[in-house]
Amino acid sequence: MREGTSATCDFGQRLRRLRADAGLSQEALSHTAGVSVRALADMERGRTRGPQRRTVEALAEALGLDAGTAAELERSAAEGRPRPRADLGPAAPTALALPRDIQDFTARGPALARLLELVGDAGPGRPVVSVVAGQPGLGKTAFAVHAAHRLAPHFPDGQFALDLHGMDPEPTTPRDALARLLGALGVADGAIPAGTDDRAGLWRSLSGDRRILLLLDNAVDESQVGPLLPGTGPSLTLVTSRHTLAGLESVHRSDLALLRREEAVELLTRIIGQDRVRAEAQAARDLADLCGHLPLAVRIAGQRLLGRPHERLGKLVARLAAEGRRLDGLQAGSLRVRAAFALSYRQLPPESRTFLRRAALAAGADFSPETGALLAGLSYDDAVACAEELTDAGLLQSDPVTERYRFHDLLRLYAAELVEEEDGTVVRDAALDRVEGWMLRRATAAALYFDVEHERDEVGGGGVGGSGVVGGSGVVGGSAFGRDPVVALDPDPDTAPVGQEEARAWLEAERAQWLAALRRAHEGGRYREVLDTAKAMHWFSDRNQHWEQWVEVFRRSADSARLSGSRQEEAVHLNYLAWAYNLCVHDPHAALTAADSALAAARDSADGLQEGWALGYGAGALHRLGRPEEAHGRLRDAARCLAAQESPQARLAELTILNTLGTLLRHTGRAAEALDVHRRSERICRTGIPGRTAELIALYHAVARQQIGNDLAALERWPEAEQPLRQALAAFESARMTAWSEQARLDLGQVLSALDHPETHETLLAARDGLAALRSPRQAEAAEALAALGRSAEDERESASCQVTQGRSR
């Protein structure tokens, strides 16, 4: 007979008899006492051998027992309650012992310090629970084990570790987990209740007054973990999971990030030794980068090298540099990055598995739910649901502000492998085709918000500063005045960006995606799609002339025009390309080649407008190449060519050429002539151009004002120069044209410096930082202006100091 059997029978029989004497059914007693019918039935049948004191008290009160009868009921229950095994004492130090701590554990100092702080601050009745969640390979278990060993002295009543097998096909049930935990506390097998709720209640009762540390590793979800958490007392529970377990309330979260590069190198050093890392320091850094700073990947690389003491780090770097072989190279014995990812992948429902692997086809560092939906063939709402599920599972990372998602580099490689294995080429290509068509249609529609030619069926060549001798190419044709695109152009009008702000945000966020679609269309011979998209983009490109990608956009569109056999369109897109070489990547040699090709195509097609633009872009390139006389000649030719035409586009082009000509004159020491040219440009702006909005002309006028201010500065008419530069800066800022506003800010700062204005330092500092963010060549000019300002201030201080000293000596 097991220990406590007779006492248990006495309790069950006594309870049943007392209930019958009170004339209560099990349901009635359950309702009155607040005890479940199932729990009550287990007590009467002897399955629950010793309920907790609080339960017995509730039953006695519900039965209306006097003090003596209630005491007898409590004594019979106490006889059935489990006792610690005599040979184990208050806890079982060998049961569920902590795993071995790794000696080369690296980093995670702040997370560990926070845990120590939590333990120190916790009150005696407040158990601490910390969840360590995140993507596969972050080292969650290693961190939790290391923390448990560090914190063990704070928990003298026992430290227990239990693997919940959350990634197995059948994870450990709470009922089985509770049986193991109760056994670790010394509860005899026969004294462990049958039901999960009773086991959980007994566990909370026995652990409530003990200082124990509990490590629950590899949890699958909240329902598995909840019953295992102590309810009261000075305990600490560490829970690791690949899922966020967001449903667990009032818990601390230790969010582990990827290692920093130096931490990854430090981990590698601790594994293979300092000498090998020091001998190939750059290779060690490259290896850390190729592992994506993922602790598991770095450990595998280190263990692989440790097992091959004569192999150089550079050899493994060369192997991992090939993306197709990287996951193959990241395995050492039973440690495999691919296997860690596969565990999580197999846990997903079919729709989420499809979403994960297809999302790996998205271009760029992150992707939107729209892209994921197109690739996976899902609705938008289903795509969002899948993305959120994958984020909770640690397989995707969500952007903290926008609804966008990203992979870890190695997870992306794994997902891309699955596309080939499970989808195949036909399905993959169909998915990419869906994205291509949708992205190009939306990109075209969004870009048309900035295109003043849109709805006129006219082709323009550029904007305000087209040739870009110094300050720019063409000012964008829209700010708050862009026209709505034709609704039918967008593939999904209900979700289309509305207005320039939304269009700009979409074009910037999805830049990598629509560029990849453009690339695919060009390589697939869909030249009309490429030409339409690039044409729509050319006004928008002025807003973001610091994007180097414009070279690729217009190189592909120019090639598409050539392959389509249209010399006139080839001239247009070669002009766009010349602009991009001049202003976006600062390559005047390539710009001159493109401009010359555009000039030939324009003359072949008898397009005077494109001829004028090509002459202007070529002049800009020649000026940058140090050939001002040739540049001056082309600009004069461009002005004559455009003056002979009567179209609104020719007038805008003429404005650009005049602004550029004046800038060239100023740079060659002819500032007075430059001022006359720029005032002529200003007069055209004030007169207006038929068919063009006042807002558009205002931007061309702002460019003229900027150049007039610079001309006056070159003539050292500093007070007169300030106002036009302030006006230009305000106009560009209002239009959110940073590539223009920051150059105008630098021009203004230099004038303020000559005027000894108190805003000088602030203005130059802002210009330097803004130009640096744009990667503008003028950032060096701004830095030198700041340095000169500092030297001037230092000279003044020294002069003042000398005067004070001399005054004292007198």
mmCIF file with all atom_site columns, N, CA and C in Angstrom, residues 169-190:
data_model
loop_
_atom_site.group_PDB
_atom_site.id
_atom_site.type_symbol
_atom_site.label_atom_id
_atom_site.label_alt_id
_atom_site.label_comp_id
_atom_site.label_asym_id
_atom_site.label_entity_id
_atom_site.label_seq_id
_atom_site.pdbx_PDB_ins_code
_atom_site.Cartn_x
_atom_site.Cartn_y
_atom_site.Cartn_z
_atom_site.occupancy
_atom_site.B_iso_or_equiv
_atom_site.pdbx_formal_charge
_atom_site.auth_seq_id
_atom_site.auth_comp_id
_atom_site.auth_asym_id
_atom_site.auth_atom_id
_atom_site.pdbx_PDB_model_num
ATOM 1  N N  . PRO A 1 169 ? 7.442  17.594 -32.394 1.00 0.00 ? 169 PRO A N  1
ATOM 2  C CA . PRO A 1 169 ? 6.069  17.406 -32.880 1.00 0.00 ? 169 PRO A CA 1
ATOM 3  C C  . PRO A 1 169 ? 5.046  17.347 -31.745 1.00 0.00 ? 169 PRO A C  1
ATOM 4  N N  . GLU A 1 170 ? 5.446  16.792 -30.596 1.00 0.00 ? 170 GLU A N  1
ATOM 5  C CA . GLU A 1 170 ? 4.568  16.731 -29.435 1.00 0.00 ? 170 GLU A CA 1
ATOM 6  C C  . GLU A 1 170 ? 5.296  17.329 -28.242 1.00 0.00 ? 170 GLU A C  1
ATOM 7  N N  . PRO A 1 171 ? 5.147  18.626 -27.993 1.00 0.00 ? 171 PRO A N  1
ATOM 8  C CA . PRO A 1 171 ? 5.817  19.253 -26.848 1.00 0.00 ? 171 PRO A CA 1
ATOM 9  C C  . PRO A 1 171 ? 5.351  18.646 -25.527 1.00 0.00 ? 171 PRO A C  1
ATOM 10 N N  . THR A 1 172 ? 6.164  18.833 -24.502 1.00 0.00 ? 172 THR A N  1
ATOM 11 C CA . THR A 1 172 ? 5.806  18.356 -23.167 1.00 0.00 ? 172 THR A CA 1
ATOM 12 C C  . THR A 1 172 ? 4.504  19.016 -22.716 1.00 0.00 ? 172 THR A C  1
ATOM 13 N N  . THR A 1 173 ? 3.577  18.200 -22.191 1.00 0.00 ? 173 THR A N  1
ATOM 14 C CA . THR A 1 173 ? 2.321  18.774 -21.703 1.00 0.00 ? 173 THR A CA 1
ATOM 15 C C  . THR A 1 173 ? 2.540  19.394 -20.331 1.00 0.00 ? 173 THR A C  1
ATOM 16 N N  . PRO A 1 174 ? 1.730  20.382 -19.962 1.00 0.00 ? 174 PRO A N  1
ATOM 17 C CA . PRO A 1 174 ? 1.852  20.938 -18.605 1.00 0.00 ? 174 PRO A CA 1
ATOM 18 C C  . PRO A 1 174 ? 1.687  19.872 -17.527 1.00 0.00 ? 174 PRO A C  1
ATOM 19 N N  . ARG A 1 175 ? 0.816  18.899 -17.763 1.00 0.00 ? 175 ARG A N  1
ATOM 20 C CA . ARG A 1 175 ? 0.595  17.842 -16.775 1.00 0.00 ? 175 ARG A CA 1
ATOM 21 C C  . ARG A 1 175 ? 1.864  17.052 -16.531 1.00 0.00 ? 175 ARG A C  1
ATOM 22 N N  . ASP A 1 176 ? 2.557  16.650 -17.615 1.00 0.00 ? 176 ASP A N  1
ATOM 23 C CA . ASP A 1 176 ? 3.796  15.889 -17.450 1.00 0.00 ? 176 ASP A CA 1
ATOM 24 C C  . ASP A 1 176 ? 4.899  16.755 -16.852 1.00 0.00 ? 176 ASP A C  1
ATOM 25 N N  . ALA A 1 177 ? 4.962  18.019 -17.276 1.00 0.00 ? 177 ALA A N  1
ATOM 26 C CA . ALA A 1 177 ? 5.986  18.917 -16.737 1.00 0.00 ? 177 ALA A CA 1
ATOM 27 C C  . ALA A 1 177 ? 5.790  19.100 -15.229 1.00 0.00 ? 177 ALA A C  1
ATOM 28 N N  . LEU A 1 178 ? 4.544  19.223 -14.792 1.00 0.00 ? 178 LEU A N  1
ATOM 29 C CA . LEU A 1 178 ? 4.272  19.397 -13.370 1.00 0.00 ? 178 LEU A CA 1
ATOM 30 C C  . LEU A 1 178 ? 4.653  18.156 -12.580 1.00 0.00 ? 178 LEU A C  1
ATOM 31 N N  . ALA A 1 179 ? 4.445  17.001 -13.162 1.00 0.00 ? 179 ALA A N  1
ATOM 32 C CA . ALA A 1 179 ? 4.841  15.774 -12.471 1.00 0.00 ? 179 ALA A CA 1
ATOM 33 C C  . ALA A 1 179 ? 6.343  15.756 -12.218 1.00 0.00 ? 179 ALA A C  1
ATOM 34 N N  . ARG A 1 180 ? 7.113  16.180 -13.196 1.00 0.00 ? 180 ARG A N  1
ATOM 35 C CA . ARG A 1 180 ? 8.570  16.198 -13.028 1.00 0.00 ? 180 ARG A CA 1
ATOM 36 C C  . ARG A 1 180 ? 8.996  17.247 -12.002 1.00 0.00 ? 180 ARG A C  1
ATOM 37 N N  . LEU A 1 181 ? 8.336  18.411 -12.037 1.00 0.00 ? 181 LEU A N  1
ATOM 38 C CA . LEU A 1 181 ? 8.680  19.449 -11.071 1.00 0.00 ? 181 LEU A CA 1
ATOM 39 C C  . LEU A 1 181 ? 8.328  19.022 -9.644  1.00 0.00 ? 181 LEU A C  1
ATOM 40 N N  . LEU A 1 182 ? 7.165  18.398 -9.477  1.00 0.00 ? 182 LEU A N  1
ATOM 41 C CA . LEU A 1 182 ? 6.784  17.934 -8.144  1.00 0.00 ? 182 LEU A CA 1
ATOM 42 C C  . LEU A 1 182 ? 7.732  16.842 -7.664  1.00 0.00 ? 182 LEU A C  1
ATOM 43 N N  . GLY A 1 183 ? 8.107  15.972 -8.574  1.00 0.00 ? 183 GLY A N  1
ATOM 44 C CA . GLY A 1 183 ? 9.079  14.939 -8.204  1.00 0.00 ? 183 GLY A CA 1
ATOM 45 C C  . GLY A 1 183 ? 10.401 15.544 -7.777  1.00 0.00 ? 183 GLY A C  1
ATOM 46 N N  . ALA A 1 184 ? 10.812 16.634 -8.459  1.00 0.00 ? 184 ALA A N  1
ATOM 47 C CA . ALA A 1 184 ? 12.069 17.292 -8.099  1.00 0.00 ? 184 ALA A CA 1
ATOM 48 C C  . ALA A 1 184 ? 11.994 17.905 -6.709  1.00 0.00 ? 184 ALA A C  1
ATOM 49 N N  . LEU A 1 185 ? 10.771 18.278 -6.278  1.00 0.00 ? 185 LEU A N  1
ATOM 50 C CA . LEU A 1 185 ? 10.612 18.816 -4.934  1.00 0.00 ? 185 LEU A CA 1
ATOM 51 C C  . LEU A 1 185 ? 10.442 17.727 -3.877  1.00 0.00 ? 185 LEU A C  1
ATOM 52 N N  . GLY A 1 186 ? 10.471 16.467 -4.298  1.00 0.00 ? 186 GLY A N  1
ATOM 53 C CA . GLY A 1 186 ? 10.418 15.374 -3.330  1.00 0.00 ? 186 GLY A CA 1
ATOM 54 C C  . GLY A 1 186 ? 9.071  14.749 -3.165  1.00 0.00 ? 186 GLY A C  1
ATOM 55 N N  . VAL A 1 187 ? 8.096  15.082 -4.009  1.00 0.00 ? 187 VAL A N  1
ATOM 56 C CA . VAL A 1 187 ? 6.778  14.484 -3.910  1.00 0.00 ? 187 VAL A CA 1
ATOM 57 C C  . VAL A 1 187 ? 6.822  13.076 -4.478  1.00 0.00 ? 187 VAL A C  1
ATOM 58 N N  . ALA A 1 188 ? 6.378  12.107 -3.695  1.00 0.00 ? 188 ALA A N  1
ATOM 59 C CA . ALA A 1 188 ? 6.361  10.712 -4.142  1.00 0.00 ? 188 ALA A CA 1
ATOM 60 C C  . ALA A 1 188 ? 5.406  10.550 -5.314  1.00 0.00 ? 188 ALA A C  1
ATOM 61 N N  . ASP A 1 189 ? 5.699  9.610  -6.190  1.00 0.00 ? 189 ASP A N  1
ATOM 62 C CA . ASP A 1 189 ? 4.861  9.399  -7.366  1.00 0.00 ? 189 ASP A CA 1
ATOM 63 C C  . ASP A 1 189 ? 3.408  9.191  -6.987  1.00 0.00 ? 189 ASP A C  1
ATOM 64 N N  . GLY A 1 190 ? 3.188  8.420  -5.955  1.00 0.00 ? 190 GLY A N  1
ATOM 65 C CA . GLY A 1 190 ? 1.824  8.116  -5.558  1.00 0.00 ? 190 GLY A CA 1
ATOM 66 C C  . GLY A 1 190 ? 1.092  9.292  -4.970  1.00 0.00 ? 190 GLY A C  1
#
